[in-house]
XYZ file of C-alpha atoms in Angstrom:
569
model
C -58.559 54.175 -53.783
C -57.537 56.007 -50.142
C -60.307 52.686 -48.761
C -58.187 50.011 -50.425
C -55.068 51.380 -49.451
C -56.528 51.182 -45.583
C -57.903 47.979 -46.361
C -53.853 46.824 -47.068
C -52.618 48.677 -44.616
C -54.922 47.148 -41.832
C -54.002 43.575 -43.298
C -50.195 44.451 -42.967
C -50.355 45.667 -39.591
C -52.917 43.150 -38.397
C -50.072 40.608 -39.549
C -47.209 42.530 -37.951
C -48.818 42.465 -34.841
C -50.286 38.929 -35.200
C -53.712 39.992 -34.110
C -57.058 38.131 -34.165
C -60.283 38.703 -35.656
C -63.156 38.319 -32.995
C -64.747 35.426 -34.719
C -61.237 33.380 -34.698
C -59.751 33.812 -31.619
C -56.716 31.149 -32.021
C -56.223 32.269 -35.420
C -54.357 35.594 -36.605
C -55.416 37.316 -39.752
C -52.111 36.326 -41.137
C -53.013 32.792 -40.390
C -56.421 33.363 -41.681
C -55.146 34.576 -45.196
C -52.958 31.573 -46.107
C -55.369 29.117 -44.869
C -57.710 30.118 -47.661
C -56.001 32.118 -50.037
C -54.157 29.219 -51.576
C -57.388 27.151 -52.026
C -59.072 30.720 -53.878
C -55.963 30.934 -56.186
C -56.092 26.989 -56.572
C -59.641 27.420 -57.392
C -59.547 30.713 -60.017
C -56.499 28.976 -61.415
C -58.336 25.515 -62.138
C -61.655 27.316 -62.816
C -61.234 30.544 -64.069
C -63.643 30.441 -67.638
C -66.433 29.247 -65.413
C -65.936 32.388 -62.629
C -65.440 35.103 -65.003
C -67.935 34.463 -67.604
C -71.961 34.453 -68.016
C -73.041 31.329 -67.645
C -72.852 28.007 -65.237
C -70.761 24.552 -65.557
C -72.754 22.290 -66.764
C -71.457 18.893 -68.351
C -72.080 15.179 -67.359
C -72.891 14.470 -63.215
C -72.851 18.444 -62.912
C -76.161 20.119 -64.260
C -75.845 23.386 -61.272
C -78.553 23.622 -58.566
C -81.470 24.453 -58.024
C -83.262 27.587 -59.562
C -86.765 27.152 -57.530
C -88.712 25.654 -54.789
C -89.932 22.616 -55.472
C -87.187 20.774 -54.032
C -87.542 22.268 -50.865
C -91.972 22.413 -51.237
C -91.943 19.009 -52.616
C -88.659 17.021 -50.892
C -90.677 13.768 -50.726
C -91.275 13.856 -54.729
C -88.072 15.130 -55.689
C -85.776 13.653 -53.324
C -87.739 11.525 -51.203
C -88.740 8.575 -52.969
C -85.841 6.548 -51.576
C -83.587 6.522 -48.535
C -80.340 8.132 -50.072
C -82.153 11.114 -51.145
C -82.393 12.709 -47.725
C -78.768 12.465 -47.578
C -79.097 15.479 -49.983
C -80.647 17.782 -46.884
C -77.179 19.509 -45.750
C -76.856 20.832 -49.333
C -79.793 21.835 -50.233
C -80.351 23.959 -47.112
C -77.806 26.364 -48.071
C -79.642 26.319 -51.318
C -82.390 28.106 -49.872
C -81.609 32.156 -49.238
C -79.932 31.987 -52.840
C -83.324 30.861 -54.721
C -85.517 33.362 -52.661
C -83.242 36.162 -53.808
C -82.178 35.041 -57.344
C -84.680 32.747 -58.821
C -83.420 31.382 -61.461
C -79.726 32.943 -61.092
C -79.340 30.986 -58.527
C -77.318 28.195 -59.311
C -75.241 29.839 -61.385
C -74.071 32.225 -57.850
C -74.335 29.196 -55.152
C -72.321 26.827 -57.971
C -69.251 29.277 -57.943
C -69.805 29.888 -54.124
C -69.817 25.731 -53.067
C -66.941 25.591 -55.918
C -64.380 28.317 -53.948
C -66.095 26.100 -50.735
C -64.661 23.235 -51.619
C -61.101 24.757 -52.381
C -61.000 26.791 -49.123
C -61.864 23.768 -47.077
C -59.233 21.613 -48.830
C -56.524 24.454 -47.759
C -57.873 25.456 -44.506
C -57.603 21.804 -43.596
C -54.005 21.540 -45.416
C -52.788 24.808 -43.331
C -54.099 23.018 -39.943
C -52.361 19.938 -40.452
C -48.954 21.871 -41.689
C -49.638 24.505 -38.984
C -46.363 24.649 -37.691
C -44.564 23.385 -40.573
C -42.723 25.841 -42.795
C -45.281 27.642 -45.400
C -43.602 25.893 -48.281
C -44.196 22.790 -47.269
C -47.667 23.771 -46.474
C -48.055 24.987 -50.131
C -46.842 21.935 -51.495
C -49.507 19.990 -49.917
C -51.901 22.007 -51.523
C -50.288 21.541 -55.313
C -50.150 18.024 -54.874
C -54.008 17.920 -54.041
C -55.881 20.900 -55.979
C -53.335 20.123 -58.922
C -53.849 16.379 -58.726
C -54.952 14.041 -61.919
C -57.835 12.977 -60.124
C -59.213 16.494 -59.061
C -59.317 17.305 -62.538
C -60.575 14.128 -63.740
C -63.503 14.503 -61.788
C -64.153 17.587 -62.546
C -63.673 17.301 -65.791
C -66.576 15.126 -65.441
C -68.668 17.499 -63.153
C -67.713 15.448 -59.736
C -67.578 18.179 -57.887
C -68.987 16.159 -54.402
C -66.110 14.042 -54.953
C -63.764 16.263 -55.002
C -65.462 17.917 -51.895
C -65.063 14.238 -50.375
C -60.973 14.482 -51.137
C -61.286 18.084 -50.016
C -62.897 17.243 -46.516
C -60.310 14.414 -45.717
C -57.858 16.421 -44.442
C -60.158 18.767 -41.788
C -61.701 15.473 -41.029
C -57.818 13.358 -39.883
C -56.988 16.836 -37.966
C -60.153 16.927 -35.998
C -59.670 13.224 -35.530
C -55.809 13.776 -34.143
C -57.306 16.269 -31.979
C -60.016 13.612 -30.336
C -57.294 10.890 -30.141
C -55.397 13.577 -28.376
C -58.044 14.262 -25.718
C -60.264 11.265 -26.475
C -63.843 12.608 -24.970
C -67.534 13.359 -25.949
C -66.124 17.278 -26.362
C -63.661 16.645 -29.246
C -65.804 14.130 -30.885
C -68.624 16.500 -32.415
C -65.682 17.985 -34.612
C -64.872 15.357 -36.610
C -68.188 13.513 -36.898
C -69.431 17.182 -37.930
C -67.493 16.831 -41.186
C -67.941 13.206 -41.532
C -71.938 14.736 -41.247
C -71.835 16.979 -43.598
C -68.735 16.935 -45.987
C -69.617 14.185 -47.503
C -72.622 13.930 -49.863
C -71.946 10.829 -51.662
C -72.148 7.619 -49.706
C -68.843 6.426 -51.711
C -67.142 9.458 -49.850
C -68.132 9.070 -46.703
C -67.614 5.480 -46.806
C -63.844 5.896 -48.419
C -63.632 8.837 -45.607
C -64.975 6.946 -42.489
C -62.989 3.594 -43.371
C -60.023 5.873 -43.232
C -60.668 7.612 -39.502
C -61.797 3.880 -38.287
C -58.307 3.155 -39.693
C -56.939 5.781 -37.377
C -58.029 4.948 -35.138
C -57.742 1.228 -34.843
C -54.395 1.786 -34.970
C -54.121 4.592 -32.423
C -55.946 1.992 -30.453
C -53.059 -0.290 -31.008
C -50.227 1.631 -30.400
C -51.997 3.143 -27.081
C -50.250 1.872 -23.599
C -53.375 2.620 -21.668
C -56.679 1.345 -24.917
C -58.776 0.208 -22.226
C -59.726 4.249 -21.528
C -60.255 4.399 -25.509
C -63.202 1.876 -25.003
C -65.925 4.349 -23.794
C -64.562 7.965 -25.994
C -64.823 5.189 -29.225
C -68.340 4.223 -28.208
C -69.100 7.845 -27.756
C -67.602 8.803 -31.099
C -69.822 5.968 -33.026
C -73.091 6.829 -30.993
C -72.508 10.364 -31.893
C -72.190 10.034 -35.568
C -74.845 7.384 -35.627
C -76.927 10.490 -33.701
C -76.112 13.070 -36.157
C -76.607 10.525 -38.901
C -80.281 9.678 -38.009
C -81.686 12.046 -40.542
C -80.289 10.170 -43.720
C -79.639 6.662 -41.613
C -83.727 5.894 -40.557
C -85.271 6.892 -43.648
C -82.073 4.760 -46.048
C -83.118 1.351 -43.953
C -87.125 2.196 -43.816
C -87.381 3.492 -47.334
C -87.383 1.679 -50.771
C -83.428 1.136 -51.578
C -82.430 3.370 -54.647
C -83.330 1.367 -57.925
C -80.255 1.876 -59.077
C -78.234 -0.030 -56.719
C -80.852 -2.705 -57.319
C -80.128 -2.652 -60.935
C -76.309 -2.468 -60.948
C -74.414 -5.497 -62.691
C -71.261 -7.018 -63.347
C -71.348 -4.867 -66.797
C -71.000 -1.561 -64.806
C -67.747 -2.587 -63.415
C -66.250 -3.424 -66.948
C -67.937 -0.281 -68.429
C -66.407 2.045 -65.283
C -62.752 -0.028 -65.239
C -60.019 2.001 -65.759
C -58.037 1.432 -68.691
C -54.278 1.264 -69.807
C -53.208 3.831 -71.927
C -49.790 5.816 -72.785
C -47.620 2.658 -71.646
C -48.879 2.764 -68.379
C -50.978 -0.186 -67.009
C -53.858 0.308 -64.604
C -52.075 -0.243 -61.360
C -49.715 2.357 -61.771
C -52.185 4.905 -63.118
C -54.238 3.999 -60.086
C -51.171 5.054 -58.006
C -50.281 8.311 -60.194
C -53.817 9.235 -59.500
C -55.758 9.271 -62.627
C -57.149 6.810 -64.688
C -60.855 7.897 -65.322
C -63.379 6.094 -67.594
C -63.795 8.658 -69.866
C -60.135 10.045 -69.640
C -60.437 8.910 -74.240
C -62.921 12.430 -73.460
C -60.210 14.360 -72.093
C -56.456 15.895 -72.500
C -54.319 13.844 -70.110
C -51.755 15.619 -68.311
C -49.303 12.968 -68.932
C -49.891 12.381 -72.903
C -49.699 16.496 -73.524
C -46.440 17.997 -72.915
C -47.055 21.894 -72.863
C -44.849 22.679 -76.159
C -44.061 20.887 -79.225
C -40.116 21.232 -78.355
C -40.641 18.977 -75.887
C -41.015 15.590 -76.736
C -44.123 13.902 -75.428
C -41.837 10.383 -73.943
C -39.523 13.100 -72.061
C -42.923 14.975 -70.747
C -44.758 11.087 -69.382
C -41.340 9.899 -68.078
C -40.837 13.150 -66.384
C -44.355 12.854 -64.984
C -43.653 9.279 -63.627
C -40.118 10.223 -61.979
C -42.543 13.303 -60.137
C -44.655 10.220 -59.074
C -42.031 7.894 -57.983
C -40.339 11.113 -56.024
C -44.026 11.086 -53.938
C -44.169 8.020 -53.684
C -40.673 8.222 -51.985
C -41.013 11.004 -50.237
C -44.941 9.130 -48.658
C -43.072 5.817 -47.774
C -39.878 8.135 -46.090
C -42.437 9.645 -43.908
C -43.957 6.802 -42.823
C -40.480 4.688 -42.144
C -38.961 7.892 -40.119
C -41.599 7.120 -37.761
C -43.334 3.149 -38.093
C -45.866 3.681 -35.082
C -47.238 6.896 -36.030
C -50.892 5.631 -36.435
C -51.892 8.833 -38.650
C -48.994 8.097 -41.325
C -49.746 4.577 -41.087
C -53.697 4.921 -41.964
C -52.441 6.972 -44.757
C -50.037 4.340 -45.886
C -52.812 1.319 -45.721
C -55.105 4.019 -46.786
C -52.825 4.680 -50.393
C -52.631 0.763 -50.691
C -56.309 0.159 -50.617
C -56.918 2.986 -53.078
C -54.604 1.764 -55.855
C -55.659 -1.710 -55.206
C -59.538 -0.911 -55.290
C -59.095 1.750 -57.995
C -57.784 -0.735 -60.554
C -60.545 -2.559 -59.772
C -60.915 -5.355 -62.504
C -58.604 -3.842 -65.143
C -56.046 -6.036 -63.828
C -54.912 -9.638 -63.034
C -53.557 -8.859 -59.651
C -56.712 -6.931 -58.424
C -59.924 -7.897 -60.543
C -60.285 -11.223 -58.609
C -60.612 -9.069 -54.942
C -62.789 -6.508 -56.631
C -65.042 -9.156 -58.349
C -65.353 -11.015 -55.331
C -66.567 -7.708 -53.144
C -68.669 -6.658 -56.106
C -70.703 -9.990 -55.637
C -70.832 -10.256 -52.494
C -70.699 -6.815 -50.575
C -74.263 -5.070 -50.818
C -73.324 -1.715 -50.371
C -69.489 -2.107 -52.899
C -71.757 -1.803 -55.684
C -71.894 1.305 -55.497
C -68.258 1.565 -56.176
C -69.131 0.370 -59.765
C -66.225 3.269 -60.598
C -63.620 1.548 -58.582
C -61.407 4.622 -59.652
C -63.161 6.945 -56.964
C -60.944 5.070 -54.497
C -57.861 7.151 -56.187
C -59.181 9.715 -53.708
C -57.053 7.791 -50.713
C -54.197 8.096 -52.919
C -53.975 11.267 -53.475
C -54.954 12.195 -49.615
C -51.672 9.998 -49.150
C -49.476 11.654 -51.039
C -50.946 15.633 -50.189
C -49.964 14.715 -46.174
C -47.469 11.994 -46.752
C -44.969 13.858 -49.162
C -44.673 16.982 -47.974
C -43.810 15.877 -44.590
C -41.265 13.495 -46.000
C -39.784 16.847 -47.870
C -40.016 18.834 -44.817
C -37.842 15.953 -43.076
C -35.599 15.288 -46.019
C -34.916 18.779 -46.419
C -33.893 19.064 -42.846
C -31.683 16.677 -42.972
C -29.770 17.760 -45.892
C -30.451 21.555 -45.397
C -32.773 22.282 -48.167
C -34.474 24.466 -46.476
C -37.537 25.762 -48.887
C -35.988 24.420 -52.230
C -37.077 20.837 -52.627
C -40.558 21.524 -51.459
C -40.531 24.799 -53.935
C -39.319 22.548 -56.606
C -42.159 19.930 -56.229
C -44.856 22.164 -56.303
C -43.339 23.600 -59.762
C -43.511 19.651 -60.836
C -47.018 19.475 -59.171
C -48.692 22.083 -61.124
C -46.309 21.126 -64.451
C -47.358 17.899 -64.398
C -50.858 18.508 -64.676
C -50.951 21.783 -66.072
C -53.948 21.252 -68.369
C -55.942 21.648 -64.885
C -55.281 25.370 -65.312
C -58.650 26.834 -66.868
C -59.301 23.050 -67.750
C -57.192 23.526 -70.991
C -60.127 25.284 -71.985
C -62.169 22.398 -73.043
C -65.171 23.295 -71.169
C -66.941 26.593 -70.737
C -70.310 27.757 -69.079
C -73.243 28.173 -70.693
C -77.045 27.991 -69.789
C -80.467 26.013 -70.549
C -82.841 27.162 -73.306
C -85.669 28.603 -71.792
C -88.156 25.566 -72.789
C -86.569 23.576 -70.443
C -86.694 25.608 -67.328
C -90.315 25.653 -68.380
C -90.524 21.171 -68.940
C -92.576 20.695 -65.985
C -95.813 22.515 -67.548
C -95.961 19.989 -70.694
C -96.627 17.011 -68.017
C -99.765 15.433 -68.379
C -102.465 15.873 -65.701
C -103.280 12.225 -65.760
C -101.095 9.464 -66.551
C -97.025 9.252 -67.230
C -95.115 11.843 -69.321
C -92.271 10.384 -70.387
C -89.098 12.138 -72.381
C -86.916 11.136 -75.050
C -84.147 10.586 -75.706
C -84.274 8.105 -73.590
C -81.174 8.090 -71.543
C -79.014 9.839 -68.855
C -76.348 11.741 -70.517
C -77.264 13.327 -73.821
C -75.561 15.684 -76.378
C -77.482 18.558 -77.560
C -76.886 21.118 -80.154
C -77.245 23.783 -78.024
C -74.846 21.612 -74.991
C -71.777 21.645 -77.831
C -70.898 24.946 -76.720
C -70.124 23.961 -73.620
C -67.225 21.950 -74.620
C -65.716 18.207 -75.608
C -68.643 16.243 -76.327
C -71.525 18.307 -75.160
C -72.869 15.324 -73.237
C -75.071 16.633 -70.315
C -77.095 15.090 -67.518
C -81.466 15.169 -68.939
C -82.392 18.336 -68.182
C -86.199 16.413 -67.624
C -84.134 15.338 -64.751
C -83.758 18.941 -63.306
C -86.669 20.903 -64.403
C -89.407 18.348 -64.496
C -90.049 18.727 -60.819
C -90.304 14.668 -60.358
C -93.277 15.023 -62.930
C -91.604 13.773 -66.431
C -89.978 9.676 -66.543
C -86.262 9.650 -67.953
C -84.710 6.467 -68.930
C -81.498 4.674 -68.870
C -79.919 3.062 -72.036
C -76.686 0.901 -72.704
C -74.695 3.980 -74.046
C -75.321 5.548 -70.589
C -74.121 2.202 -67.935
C -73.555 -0.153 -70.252
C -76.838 -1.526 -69.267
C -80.448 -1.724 -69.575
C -81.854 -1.115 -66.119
C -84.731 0.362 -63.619
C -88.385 0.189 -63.164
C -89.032 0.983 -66.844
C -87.747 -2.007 -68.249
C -91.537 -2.148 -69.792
C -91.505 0.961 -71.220
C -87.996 0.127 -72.994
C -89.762 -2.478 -74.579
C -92.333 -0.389 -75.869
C -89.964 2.141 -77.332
C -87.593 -0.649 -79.484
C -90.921 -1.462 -80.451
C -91.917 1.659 -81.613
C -95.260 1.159 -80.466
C -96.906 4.505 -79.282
C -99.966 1.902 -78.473
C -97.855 -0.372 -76.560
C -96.807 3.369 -74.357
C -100.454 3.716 -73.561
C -100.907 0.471 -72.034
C -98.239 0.957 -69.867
C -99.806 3.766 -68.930
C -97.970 7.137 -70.996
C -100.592 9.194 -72.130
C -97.726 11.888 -73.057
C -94.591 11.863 -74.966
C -92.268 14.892 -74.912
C -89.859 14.767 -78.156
C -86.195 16.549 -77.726
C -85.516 18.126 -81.499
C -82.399 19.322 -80.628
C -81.069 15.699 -78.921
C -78.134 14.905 -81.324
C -79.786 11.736 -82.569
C -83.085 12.353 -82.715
C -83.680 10.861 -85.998
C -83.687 7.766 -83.798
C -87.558 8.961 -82.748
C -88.847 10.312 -85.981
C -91.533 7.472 -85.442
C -93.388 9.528 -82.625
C -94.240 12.282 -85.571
C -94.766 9.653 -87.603
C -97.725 8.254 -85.762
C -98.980 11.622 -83.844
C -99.777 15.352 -84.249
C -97.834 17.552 -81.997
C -100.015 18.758 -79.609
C -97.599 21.134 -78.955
C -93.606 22.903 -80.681
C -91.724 24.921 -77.871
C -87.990 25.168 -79.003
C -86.094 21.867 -79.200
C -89.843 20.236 -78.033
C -92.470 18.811 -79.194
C -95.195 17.391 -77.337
C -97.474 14.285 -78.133
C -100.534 12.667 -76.982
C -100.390 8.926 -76.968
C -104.654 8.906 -77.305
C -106.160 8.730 -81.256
């Protein structure tokens, strides 16, 4: 007890006197402590079942990391096989001291230790934007973006690197202010840094860099003197292009992922966002939700918190809280019309309602159709709603400095931001402890285990055969159950998975032979194609579905919720 107290007491007077810890010189402790403490609350708050219980999250694009060291002794097989893989280096470094000490607790620690990551980089970058704003409005940035529809969206479908994408945005524009400020090779390593490594999903980084080229451009044009921007800009782009190289060679020497190859038109109308509540598309693109699978989810706005209040008060009260940022974003940008910062943000919140509606409506399908044809690389933005992101970057730096000048002007002082962030967190209060819909849990042992059924010779492949799949044992973990194939994380690159309509809305890849085989039902028609090993899931919610493998063949082997077949006599 007598250590905590001095703990406290050292934290109080290191605040008092506004001292510095050796390893942040610029920064006092009291600084320190409200950059990141709001992201830790912000991050216990949203994901408190999955910190304080046994377990991991695991549901849909989420299946934790990894638990041994076969990604990192056999990169080229698990990761390798196409360009975009190494772009997976810069997280799976960290990755490494966690499995040599755990084993196979470690994705359950390093999942909960990127998750607070991700929060405390959203608020450290938050706190040096707001730096010398008043705390409040500071705090308010933070609601708006931890608290947002489309933080919880995402995670609610285990898009964590996207929200690490939103999360990054704001370190990213400071470091960037800072370079425009002193435009040279010195500043530049800063920002490119988190463009580097912040952003593990191509759609981030290029949602992210669009944004800073924005910036810039229009730095660039507001700049008396742009001729001395020339060289620092070239500097900038041959610096990120350097840092880049590791993920950049091997993309443009390497086979091209097969699933961009295989992407069609049916992936944007499976992925479009849809109208619900009374709300069309283009407005829930500019509240900041409008998710795919929000039918799989509470919605903030459809749930008022108590049955005395009635659920038309609770949505219209939502929409007046996004009409006030939306006020309070274009208020900030009109106090000041050649602020290039406020005005990337502004074309920035334009192109992400625009793109994130996508083709869900008239006013915006025919732009989003046309870049979806003929853009190579937009394909990937087959979930146009990603692009919400921008939006809610907008309103997080936007809004609260229209509050902080509002409030100014009519002496508000600390009440009209305090009152938005009680809206921010009201609005979209199912975020806290994800309304308990989802809960951590853990693989059966059989499938840590998947890789040792593969065949020596030949293709194993695993069925179901799909992407997402619910499992008796996944139910526990909440909603639906549905899971990424675990094949896909334990079989060490040794087992084939599948894709099937339920999973894109489309038949696609390199297997298209072996789908054939399997509507078929033709174990023979397997081993010409070369399978000489089928690996049955029991406990796939559906499996009736492949009752014809027993049918035809003996188990070679019953671990669990597997069975394992021979496609030979």
């Amino acid at each position: 007890m007598k250590k905590k107290e001095g703990a406290i007491s050292w934290i109080v007077e290191m605040c008092r006197q506004q001292r510095s810890l050796p390893f942040a010189a610029k920064a006092s402790v009291c600084e320190i402590l409200w950059a990141v403490l709001p992201g830790i609350i912000a991050c216990l708050a949203i994901l408190h079942p999955l910190f304080f219980s046994a377990g991991e999250f695991i549901y849909l694009d989420w299946s934790g990391t990894s638990i041994d060291m076969t990604p990192f002794t056999n990169f080229m097989d698990v990761y390798g096989q196409d360009g975009a893989g190494f772009r997976w280096i810069p997280f799976l470094l960290p990755q490494l001291p966690f499995v040599l000490l755990l084993g196979q607790g470690a994705s359950a620690m390093f999942s909960r230790i990127f998750f607070l990551f991700i929060f405390i980089l959203g608020s450290t970058g938050l706190f040096m934007f707001f730096r010398e704003k008043p705390r409040a409005i500071y705090l308010l940035s933070a609601a708006i973006m931890f608290f947002s529809p489309f933080v919880y969206e995402r995670i609610m479908m285990g898009q964590f690197l996207m929200v690490l994408s939103l999360a990054s945005l704001p370190i990213t524009l400071y470091f960037a202010k800072k370079f425009l400020a002193t435009p040279a090779l010195s500043s530049a390593w800063q920002p490119v840094l988190c463009l580097t490594l912040l952003n593990l999903q191509i759609q981030g980084l290029v949602m992210n860099a669009l944004l800073v080229g924005g910036y810039f451009a229009l730095h660039a044009l507001f700049c008396t003197r742009r001729e001395k921007l020339a060289i620092p800009y070239m500097q900038f782009a041959a610096m990120f292009l350097l840092f880049n190289a590791y993920w950049i060679a091997p993309y443009f020497a390497l086979p091209k992922p097969a699933l961009l190859s295989s992407i069609d038109p049916s992936h944007a109308e499976f992925f479009t966002p849809k109208a619900s509540i009374g709300m069309n598309t283009l407005f829930k693109s500019a509240a900041m939700y409008g998710s795919w699978r929000e039918s799989s989810m509470k919605l903030a706005y459809n749930y008022p918190p108590a049955d005395f209040i009635p659920k038309e008060v609770w949505r219209w009260a939502a929409i007046a809280f996004v009409a006030v940022l939306m006020c309070l974003s274009a208020f900030a940008v009109l106090q000041n019309p050649k602020n290039p910062l406020h005005l990337a943000l502004a074309f920035g919140w334009i192109a992400g309602v625009l793109v994130a509606t996508g083709i869900s409506h008239p006013w915006t399908g025919w732009a989003f159709d046309w870049l979806f044809q003929n853009v190579q690389f937009f394909v990937g933005f087959r979930d146009s709603n990603k692009w919400a992101e921008l939006v809610v970057c907008a309103y997080a730096l936007l809004a609260p400095a229209g509050a902080h000048m509002l409030a100014g002007k009519r002496k508000l002082g600390w009440i009209l931001p305090a009152l938005l962030i009680v809206f921010a967190i009201a609005c979209n209060y199912v975020a806290i402890g994800l309304a308990g819909q989802l809960m951590p849990g853990t693989y059966p042992q059989e499938y840590m285990e998947i890789s040792l059924l593969a065949a020596q010779n030949g293709t194993t492949i695993y069925l179901p055969w799909s992407v997402y799949n619910s499992y008796t044992w996944s139910l526990a973990f909440g909603l639906d159950g549905r899971i990424a194939n675990p094949a896909g994380k334990f079989g060490q690159g040794k087992i084939q998975m599948g894709v099937s309509p339920l999973d894109f809305s489309s038949t696609m890849l390199s297997s298209e032979n072996y789908t054939k085989c399997l509507a078929a039902q033709s174990i023979p028609c397997l081993k010409n194609e070369g399978v000489s090993r089928i690996i049955v899931d029991r406990c796939f919610l559906g499996n009736g579905i492949y009752g014809w493998v027993a049918a035809n063949r003996t188990a070679l082997k019953s671990s669990g919720c597997l069975s394992v077949y021979n496609t030979g006599g």
